[in-house]
Amino acid sequence: MKCDLCPRKCLVDRKKGEKGICGQTENLKVARAALHFWEEPCISGDAGSGAVFFSGCPLHCVFCQNENIANGTVGKEISLERLVDIFLELQEKRANNINLVTPGHFVPQIVKALDQARKEGLTLPVVYNTSSYETVDTIKMLEGYVDIYLPDFKYWDSEQALRYSRAEDYPETVKKAIREMYRQTGACRFDMDGKIQKGVIVRHLLLPGELKAAKRIVQYLYETYGDSVYMSLMNQYTPLETLDTVRYPELGRKVTEKEYDALVDYAI
């Protein structure tokens, strides 16, 4: 079958071992599976989120903080049955949820694993943690399986998306993807302890010098969804040693406190 799970639509035959831009064949590959305490507080809580980091990525941002995982150079190939066991083991460790990180290129396998895990007693909410470079058709495959969507909204401008991720269509793609996510979950709902049980939290990582674009993203989300969709505005951008600062000199610094405060003030 030719792969068209993401907007790249590489149309490679991953069953035969071919690899597209995500860098993965049909074989499940996981880089890390453990309790994760550094997500948004309503996701990690005190017990931690049951994060499963999948190897590979269709986006490949030039400033990626998890480059080895995104490139698929780290990770271990596992069976579907082992993925089921991982879900159940994380539940036994009292994780707040199952957190699928960069999972889009493995959605068909994940759906099968969740079906089996639920038969074997999995009851935790499922988080879909994504760059949002997703097709609506792939997101539709997750209806009834995902409780909480945690999508990025990286770029407002197509020029910026092309420059940093070679994905000129990202801005329109992310809007369509989030619209489908919201259709499935509706407004955010929380339990008595403040842990999210259902809904969409949109992340935006502020990049240096991109305050104006960030404000446009906040404005779009609020005008479209009001308070039904939550926003996670992040300031931890750090230029890595591997960043090509000759080609991307504007990314060679951290975000200033003034820039971030201005974004938060605007959101409020």
Short mmCIF file of C-alpha atoms in Angstrom, two decimals:
data_model
loop_
_atom_site.label_atom_id
_atom_site.label_comp_id
_atom_site.label_asym_id
_atom_site.label_seq_id
_atom_site.Cartn_x
_atom_site.Cartn_y
_atom_site.Cartn_z
CA MET A 1 0.00 0.00 0.00
CA LYS A 2 1.33 3.44 -0.92
CA CYS A 3 1.66 5.64 2.16
CA ASP A 4 -0.37 8.86 2.21
CA LEU A 5 -0.82 9.18 5.98
CA CYS A 6 0.72 12.66 6.16
CA PRO A 7 0.50 15.68 3.83
CA ARG A 8 3.85 14.80 2.24
CA LYS A 9 2.08 11.90 0.51
CA CYS A 10 5.37 10.19 -0.32
CA LEU A 11 3.44 7.18 -1.71
CA VAL A 12 6.24 4.78 -0.79
CA ASP A 13 5.42 1.16 0.01
CA ARG A 14 6.40 0.98 3.66
CA LYS A 15 5.22 -2.65 3.85
CA LYS A 16 8.05 -3.52 1.50
CA GLY A 17 10.57 -1.65 3.64
CA GLU A 18 10.53 1.60 1.68
CA LYS A 19 10.95 4.86 3.63
CA GLY A 20 9.46 8.27 2.94
CA ILE A 21 10.28 11.58 4.61
CA CYS A 22 9.29 10.21 8.02
CA GLY A 23 12.17 7.76 7.66
CA GLN A 24 10.21 4.74 8.83
CA THR A 25 9.01 1.49 7.32
CA GLU A 26 5.77 -0.14 8.46
CA ASN A 27 7.60 -1.62 11.47
CA LEU A 28 6.79 0.17 14.71
CA LYS A 29 9.83 1.98 16.12
CA VAL A 30 9.81 3.53 19.60
CA ALA A 31 12.56 5.74 21.01
CA ARG A 32 11.32 5.97 24.59
CA ALA A 33 8.41 4.87 26.75
CA ALA A 34 8.22 6.11 30.33
CA LEU A 35 6.43 8.33 32.81
CA HIS A 36 6.94 11.91 31.66
CA PHE A 37 6.64 14.78 34.17
CA TRP A 38 7.35 17.77 31.93
CA GLU A 39 4.18 18.10 29.88
CA GLU A 40 1.53 20.70 30.69
CA PRO A 41 0.52 20.32 34.38
CA CYS A 42 -3.00 19.20 33.47
CA ILE A 43 -1.47 16.36 31.43
CA SER A 44 1.45 15.24 33.61
CA GLY A 45 -0.14 15.90 36.98
CA ASP A 46 1.78 14.45 39.92
CA ALA A 47 1.94 10.88 38.62
CA GLY A 48 3.29 11.68 35.15
CA SER A 49 2.06 11.14 31.63
CA GLY A 50 2.63 7.73 30.03
CA ALA A 51 4.67 9.00 27.09
CA VAL A 52 5.52 6.82 24.11
CA PHE A 53 7.95 8.59 21.76
CA PHE A 54 7.75 7.19 18.24
CA SER A 55 10.83 7.38 16.01
CA GLY A 56 10.61 9.40 12.81
CA CYS A 57 8.77 12.56 11.81
CA PRO A 58 7.29 13.94 8.59
CA LEU A 59 8.16 17.57 9.35
CA HIS A 60 11.87 17.86 10.28
CA CYS A 61 12.07 21.43 11.58
CA VAL A 62 15.56 22.90 11.34
CA PHE A 63 15.44 23.79 15.06
CA CYS A 64 14.11 20.40 16.26
CA GLN A 65 14.89 19.70 19.92
CA ASN A 66 14.55 15.92 19.43
CA GLU A 67 16.50 15.59 16.22
CA ASN A 68 17.77 12.04 16.83
CA ILE A 69 14.25 10.78 17.44
CA ALA A 70 12.80 12.75 14.50
CA ASN A 71 15.47 11.39 12.16
CA GLY A 72 14.81 7.87 13.39
CA THR A 73 18.45 7.34 14.32
CA VAL A 74 17.47 6.25 17.83
CA GLY A 75 14.77 3.82 18.81
CA LYS A 76 13.94 0.14 18.78
CA GLU A 77 11.65 -1.75 16.45
CA ILE A 78 8.88 -3.46 18.40
CA SER A 79 5.91 -5.66 17.63
CA LEU A 80 2.29 -4.62 17.89
CA GLU A 81 1.96 -6.93 20.87
CA ARG A 82 4.85 -5.20 22.62
CA LEU A 83 3.17 -1.80 22.10
CA VAL A 84 0.04 -3.20 23.77
CA ASP A 85 2.16 -4.34 26.70
CA ILE A 86 3.79 -0.89 26.96
CA PHE A 87 0.37 0.78 27.22
CA LEU A 88 -0.68 -1.60 29.98
CA GLU A 89 2.66 -1.28 31.82
CA LEU A 90 2.32 2.51 31.86
CA GLN A 91 -1.16 2.13 33.29
CA GLU A 92 0.23 -0.17 36.01
CA LYS A 93 2.75 2.58 36.85
CA ARG A 94 -0.27 4.83 37.52
CA ALA A 95 0.27 7.15 34.54
CA ASN A 96 -2.41 9.79 34.11
CA ASN A 97 -2.80 8.95 30.43
CA ILE A 98 -1.20 7.31 27.41
CA ASN A 99 0.69 10.05 25.55
CA LEU A 100 1.45 9.23 21.91
CA VAL A 101 4.31 11.50 20.78
CA THR A 102 4.81 12.13 17.02
CA PRO A 103 2.66 9.11 16.17
CA GLY A 104 1.09 10.10 12.83
CA HIS A 105 3.09 7.76 10.61
CA PHE A 106 2.06 4.77 12.76
CA VAL A 107 -1.66 5.54 13.20
CA PRO A 108 -3.00 2.26 11.69
CA GLN A 109 -0.80 0.18 14.00
CA ILE A 110 -1.62 2.36 17.03
CA VAL A 111 -5.36 1.94 16.46
CA LYS A 112 -4.94 -1.84 16.43
CA ALA A 113 -2.82 -1.71 19.58
CA LEU A 114 -5.37 0.45 21.41
CA ASP A 115 -8.16 -1.94 20.41
CA GLN A 116 -6.25 -4.86 21.91
CA ALA A 117 -5.09 -2.94 24.99
CA ARG A 118 -8.66 -1.94 25.79
CA LYS A 119 -9.71 -5.58 25.57
CA GLU A 120 -6.97 -6.31 28.11
CA GLY A 121 -8.04 -3.59 30.53
CA LEU A 122 -6.66 -0.23 29.36
CA THR A 123 -8.89 2.55 30.69
CA LEU A 124 -6.61 5.62 30.60
CA PRO A 125 -7.35 8.66 28.42
CA VAL A 126 -5.23 8.79 25.27
CA VAL A 127 -3.27 11.92 24.29
CA TYR A 128 -2.27 12.52 20.67
CA ASN A 129 0.85 14.71 20.77
CA THR A 130 1.62 16.01 17.28
CA SER A 131 3.31 18.64 15.14
CA SER A 132 -0.11 18.97 13.45
CA TYR A 133 1.31 18.23 10.02
CA GLU A 134 -1.52 15.76 9.61
CA THR A 135 -4.19 15.00 7.06
CA VAL A 136 -7.82 15.18 8.12
CA ASP A 137 -8.29 11.59 6.93
CA THR A 138 -5.61 10.34 9.30
CA ILE A 139 -7.11 12.29 12.23
CA LYS A 140 -10.52 10.81 11.40
CA MET A 141 -9.03 7.32 11.87
CA LEU A 142 -8.48 8.24 15.53
CA GLU A 143 -12.08 9.10 16.37
CA GLY A 144 -13.11 7.11 19.43
CA TYR A 145 -9.48 6.32 20.26
CA VAL A 146 -8.06 9.71 21.24
CA ASP A 147 -9.47 11.71 24.15
CA ILE A 148 -7.04 14.64 24.23
CA TYR A 149 -5.34 16.24 21.26
CA LEU A 150 -2.10 18.12 21.91
CA PRO A 151 -1.27 19.73 18.54
CA ASP A 152 1.41 22.28 17.75
CA PHE A 153 0.59 25.41 15.80
CA LYS A 154 4.14 26.19 14.69
CA TYR A 155 3.84 28.71 11.88
CA TRP A 156 1.38 31.37 10.81
CA ASP A 157 3.11 32.20 7.52
CA SER A 158 3.68 29.76 4.67
CA GLU A 159 7.06 31.41 4.00
CA GLN A 160 8.17 30.64 7.54
CA ALA A 161 6.88 27.07 7.27
CA LEU A 162 8.76 26.59 4.00
CA ARG A 163 11.98 28.05 5.40
CA TYR A 164 12.07 26.04 8.62
CA SER A 165 10.22 22.81 7.72
CA ARG A 166 9.95 22.65 3.92
CA ALA A 167 6.19 22.56 4.39
CA GLU A 168 4.64 25.59 2.70
CA ASP A 169 1.17 24.14 3.23
CA TYR A 170 1.60 23.87 7.03
CA PRO A 171 -0.55 26.89 8.06
CA GLU A 172 -3.64 25.70 6.19
CA THR A 173 -2.96 22.06 7.09
CA VAL A 174 -2.83 22.78 10.83
CA LYS A 175 -6.11 24.73 10.76
CA LYS A 176 -7.91 21.81 9.10
CA ALA A 177 -6.34 19.28 11.46
CA ILE A 178 -7.30 21.20 14.62
CA ARG A 179 -10.82 21.71 13.29
CA GLU A 180 -11.22 17.92 13.01
CA MET A 181 -9.66 17.35 16.42
CA TYR A 182 -12.11 19.79 17.99
CA ARG A 183 -15.04 18.18 16.17
CA GLN A 184 -14.15 14.89 17.84
CA THR A 185 -13.54 16.07 21.39
CA GLY A 186 -15.45 19.30 21.87
CA ALA A 187 -14.49 21.75 24.62
CA CYS A 188 -11.85 20.89 27.23
CA ARG A 189 -13.09 18.98 30.28
CA PHE A 190 -11.14 18.33 33.48
CA ASP A 191 -11.55 16.05 36.48
CA MET A 192 -11.77 17.22 40.08
CA ASP A 193 -7.97 17.28 40.36
CA GLY A 194 -7.56 19.52 37.33
CA LYS A 195 -6.32 16.79 34.98
CA ILE A 196 -7.66 17.05 31.44
CA GLN A 197 -9.94 14.22 30.33
CA LYS A 198 -11.15 15.47 26.97
CA GLY A 199 -10.39 18.30 24.56
CA VAL A 200 -7.72 20.12 22.58
CA ILE A 201 -4.70 22.03 23.92
CA VAL A 202 -2.80 23.87 21.18
CA ARG A 203 0.90 24.47 21.72
CA HIS A 204 2.88 27.32 20.23
CA LEU A 205 6.64 27.61 20.68
CA LEU A 206 7.57 31.26 20.36
CA LEU A 207 10.56 31.68 18.06
CA PRO A 208 12.96 34.63 18.33
CA GLY A 209 11.70 37.63 16.38
CA GLU A 210 8.35 36.01 15.61
CA LEU A 211 6.10 37.77 18.12
CA LYS A 212 3.83 39.20 15.43
CA ALA A 213 3.17 35.76 13.91
CA ALA A 214 2.61 34.27 17.36
CA LYS A 215 -0.03 36.90 18.11
CA ARG A 216 -1.81 36.03 14.87
CA ILE A 217 -1.96 32.38 15.97
CA VAL A 218 -3.41 33.35 19.37
CA GLN A 219 -5.92 35.64 17.69
CA TYR A 220 -6.99 32.95 15.21
CA LEU A 221 -7.46 30.32 17.92
CA TYR A 222 -9.46 32.61 20.17
CA GLU A 223 -11.65 33.98 17.38
CA THR A 224 -12.32 30.45 16.11
CA TYR A 225 -12.73 28.47 19.34
CA GLY A 226 -13.06 30.98 22.17
CA ASP A 227 -12.23 29.40 25.52
CA SER A 228 -13.19 25.91 24.32
CA VAL A 229 -9.64 25.21 23.13
CA TYR A 230 -6.78 25.85 25.54
CA MET A 231 -3.42 27.34 24.53
CA SER A 232 0.03 26.40 25.80
CA LEU A 233 2.42 29.24 24.99
CA MET A 234 6.03 28.12 25.29
CA ASN A 235 9.23 30.14 25.65
CA GLN A 236 11.89 27.43 25.91
CA TYR A 237 13.29 27.70 22.39
CA THR A 238 17.02 27.01 22.55
CA PRO A 239 19.39 27.10 19.55
CA LEU A 240 21.17 23.76 19.36
CA GLU A 241 24.81 23.29 18.44
CA THR A 242 23.69 21.52 15.26
CA LEU A 243 21.72 24.56 14.04
CA ASP A 244 23.07 26.12 10.86
CA THR A 245 23.40 29.68 12.17
CA VAL A 246 24.90 30.86 8.88
CA ARG A 247 21.72 29.91 7.03
CA TYR A 248 19.36 30.72 9.92
CA PRO A 249 21.06 33.53 11.88
CA GLU A 250 17.72 34.74 13.27
CA LEU A 251 17.38 31.47 15.20
CA GLY A 252 20.74 31.82 16.89
CA ARG A 253 19.40 33.27 20.13
CA LYS A 254 16.86 32.47 22.82
CA VAL A 255 13.53 34.25 23.13
CA THR A 256 13.74 37.29 25.40
CA GLU A 257 11.63 37.71 28.51
CA LYS A 258 10.17 40.86 26.95
CA GLU A 259 9.04 38.97 23.83
CA TYR A 260 7.39 36.21 25.83
CA ASP A 261 5.71 38.58 28.29
CA ALA A 262 4.28 40.52 25.36
CA LEU A 263 2.77 37.32 23.92
CA VAL A 264 1.26 36.29 27.24
CA ASP A 265 -0.13 39.78 27.81
CA TYR A 266 -1.69 39.70 24.34
CA ALA A 267 -3.26 36.31 24.99
CA ILE A 268 -4.73 37.50 28.29
#
